Coordinates of C-alpha atoms in Angstrom, one line a residue:
M916 CA 0.0 0.0 0.0
T917 CA 1.4 3.4 -0.9
I918 CA 0.7 6.7 0.8
K919 CA -1.8 7.6 -1.9
D920 CA -3.9 4.4 -1.5
K921 CA -7.4 4.8 0.0
L922 CA -7.7 3.2 3.4
T923 CA -10.6 0.9 4.1
L924 CA -11.6 -0.7 7.3
P925 CA -11.1 -4.4 7.7
T926 CA -14.1 -6.8 7.3
A927 CA -15.3 -8.8 10.2
E928 CA -13.6 -11.9 8.8
E929 CA -10.3 -10.0 8.4
I930 CA -10.6 -8.8 12.0
A931 CA -11.0 -12.3 13.3
I932 CA -8.1 -13.6 11.2
A933 CA -5.9 -10.8 12.3
Q934 CA -6.7 -11.3 16.0
E935 CA -5.8 -15.0 15.7
C936 CA -2.6 -14.4 13.7
S937 CA -1.5 -11.7 16.1
R938 CA -1.8 -14.0 19.1
E939 CA -0.1 -17.0 17.3
I940 CA 2.9 -15.0 16.0
S941 CA 3.3 -13.2 19.4
A942 CA 3.5 -16.6 21.1
Y943 CA 6.5 -17.5 18.9
L944 CA 8.2 -14.2 18.6
E945 CA 11.8 -14.4 19.9
T946 CA 12.9 -10.8 20.2
G947 CA 16.4 -11.8 21.2
T948 CA 17.3 -13.1 17.8
E949 CA 18.1 -11.2 14.6
S950 CA 15.8 -13.2 12.3
Q951 CA 13.2 -16.0 12.6
Q952 CA 12.1 -18.9 10.4
I953 CA 8.5 -19.1 9.2
D954 CA 6.8 -21.5 6.8
I955 CA 4.3 -20.3 4.2
S956 CA 2.1 -22.7 2.2
S957 CA 1.3 -22.1 -1.4
K958 CA -2.2 -22.8 -2.9
D959 CA -1.2 -26.4 -3.6
G960 CA 0.0 -27.0 0.0
E961 CA 3.7 -26.8 -0.7
K962 CA 5.6 -25.2 2.2
H963 CA 8.3 -22.6 1.8
A964 CA 10.6 -21.7 4.6
L965 CA 11.5 -18.1 5.0
S966 CA 13.9 -16.2 7.2
I967 CA 12.4 -12.9 8.3
P968 CA 14.1 -10.2 10.4
T969 CA 12.6 -10.2 13.9
R970 CA 12.0 -6.5 13.6
A971 CA 9.8 -7.0 10.6
L972 CA 8.0 -9.9 12.3
S973 CA 7.4 -7.7 15.3
L974 CA 6.0 -4.9 13.0
L975 CA 3.7 -7.5 11.5
V976 CA 2.3 -8.4 14.9
D977 CA 1.6 -4.6 15.5
I978 CA -0.2 -4.4 12.2
L979 CA -2.2 -7.5 12.9
A980 CA -3.1 -6.2 16.3
Q981 CA -4.4 -2.9 14.8
L982 CA -6.4 -4.8 12.1
G983 CA -7.7 -7.1 14.9
Q984 CA -9.1 -4.0 16.6
G985 CA -10.9 -3.0 13.4
N986 CA -8.5 -0.2 12.5
A987 CA -7.2 0.5 9.0
V988 CA -3.4 0.5 8.8
K989 CA -1.0 2.5 6.6
I990 CA 2.8 2.2 6.7
I991 CA 4.8 5.3 5.9
P992 CA 8.6 5.2 5.8
I993 CA 10.2 7.6 8.2
H994 CA 12.1 9.3 5.4
A995 CA 9.0 9.7 3.2
E996 CA 8.2 13.1 1.7
L997 CA 4.5 14.0 1.9
T998 CA 2.4 16.3 -0.2
T999 CA 0.6 19.1 1.7
Q1000 CA -2.6 17.1 1.4
E1001 CA -1.1 13.9 2.9
A1002 CA 0.5 15.9 5.7
A1003 CA -2.8 17.7 6.4
D1004 CA -4.6 14.4 6.5
I1005 CA -2.2 13.0 9.1
L1006 CA -2.6 16.0 11.3
N1007 CA -6.4 16.0 10.7
V1008 CA -6.3 19.7 9.5
S1009 CA -7.3 21.3 6.3
R1010 CA -4.7 21.7 3.6
P1011 CA -4.9 25.5 3.6
Y1012 CA -4.4 25.5 7.4
L1013 CA -1.3 23.3 6.9
V1014 CA 0.1 25.6 4.2
R1015 CA -0.2 28.5 6.6
M1016 CA 1.7 26.6 9.2
L1017 CA 4.4 25.8 6.7
D1018 CA 4.6 29.5 5.6
Q1019 CA 4.9 30.6 9.2
G1020 CA 7.8 28.2 9.7
D1021 CA 5.9 25.9 12.2
I1022 CA 6.9 22.8 10.3
P1023 CA 10.0 22.5 8.1
H1024 CA 9.4 21.9 4.4
H1025 CA 11.0 22.3 1.0
K1026 CA 9.8 22.8 -2.5
V1027 CA 10.0 20.5 -5.4
G1028 CA 9.3 22.8 -8.3
R1029 CA 6.3 24.8 -7.1
H1030 CA 5.1 22.1 -4.8
R1031 CA 5.8 21.9 -1.1
R1032 CA 7.0 18.7 0.5
V1033 CA 7.1 17.8 4.2
R1034 CA 9.3 15.1 5.6
Y1035 CA 7.3 12.6 7.6
Q1036 CA 9.7 12.7 10.5
D1037 CA 9.4 16.5 10.6
L1038 CA 5.6 16.2 10.7
M1039 CA 5.8 13.6 13.6
D1040 CA 8.3 15.9 15.5
Y1041 CA 5.8 18.8 15.2
K1042 CA 2.9 16.6 16.3
A1043 CA 4.9 15.3 19.3
A1044 CA 5.7 18.9 20.3
V1045 CA 2.1 20.0 20.0
D1046 CA 0.9 17.0 21.9
A1047 CA 3.4 17.7 24.7
K1048 CA 2.2 21.4 24.9
R1049 CA -1.4 20.2 25.1
L1050 CA -0.6 17.7 27.9
S1051 CA 1.3 20.4 29.8
A1052 CA -1.7 22.8 29.4
L1053 CA -4.1 20.1 30.7
D1054 CA -1.8 19.4 33.7
E1055 CA -1.8 23.1 34.5
L1056 CA -5.5 23.4 34.2
S1057 CA -5.9 20.3 36.4
A1058 CA -3.6 21.8 39.0
L1059 CA -5.5 25.2 39.0
S1060 CA -8.8 23.3 39.3
Q1061 CA -7.6 21.4 42.3
M1062 CA -6.2 24.7 43.9
H1063 CA -9.7 26.3 43.6
D1064 CA -11.7 23.2 44.5
P1065 CA -9.6 20.7 46.5
E1066 CA -12.5 18.2 46.6
Y1067 CA -12.5 17.9 42.8

């Protein structure tokens, strides 16, 4: 799946399969090793042994767990460059609002021709900073609330 593919929610059957597979793989996941062997069967029942990096297998468990909860999943490489629409979708804001943030220097970006591109990692760094500010503000509001109403 690429960044541009439309996400769809998993079906009830896919959810059930993902839940079972997530549990099964988790039971055999050996995080202390660099790779692990798995067997895959073809349509005709022929088994093929594969060596998979443990890190990739662990990521597969995470993906299956999300699908098992009924969530759509998208994988974006850390070094990916996003269009303004893709970046806006990730932040759940409008594209014009995101463009204003880029123009104000809130999020680093660069231009490819006339088009702006945002590195995924820069977007996640911005999101983490905003989330930290929100959490700090909520903590402060909670402290003020308890000062004014200690029983709360």
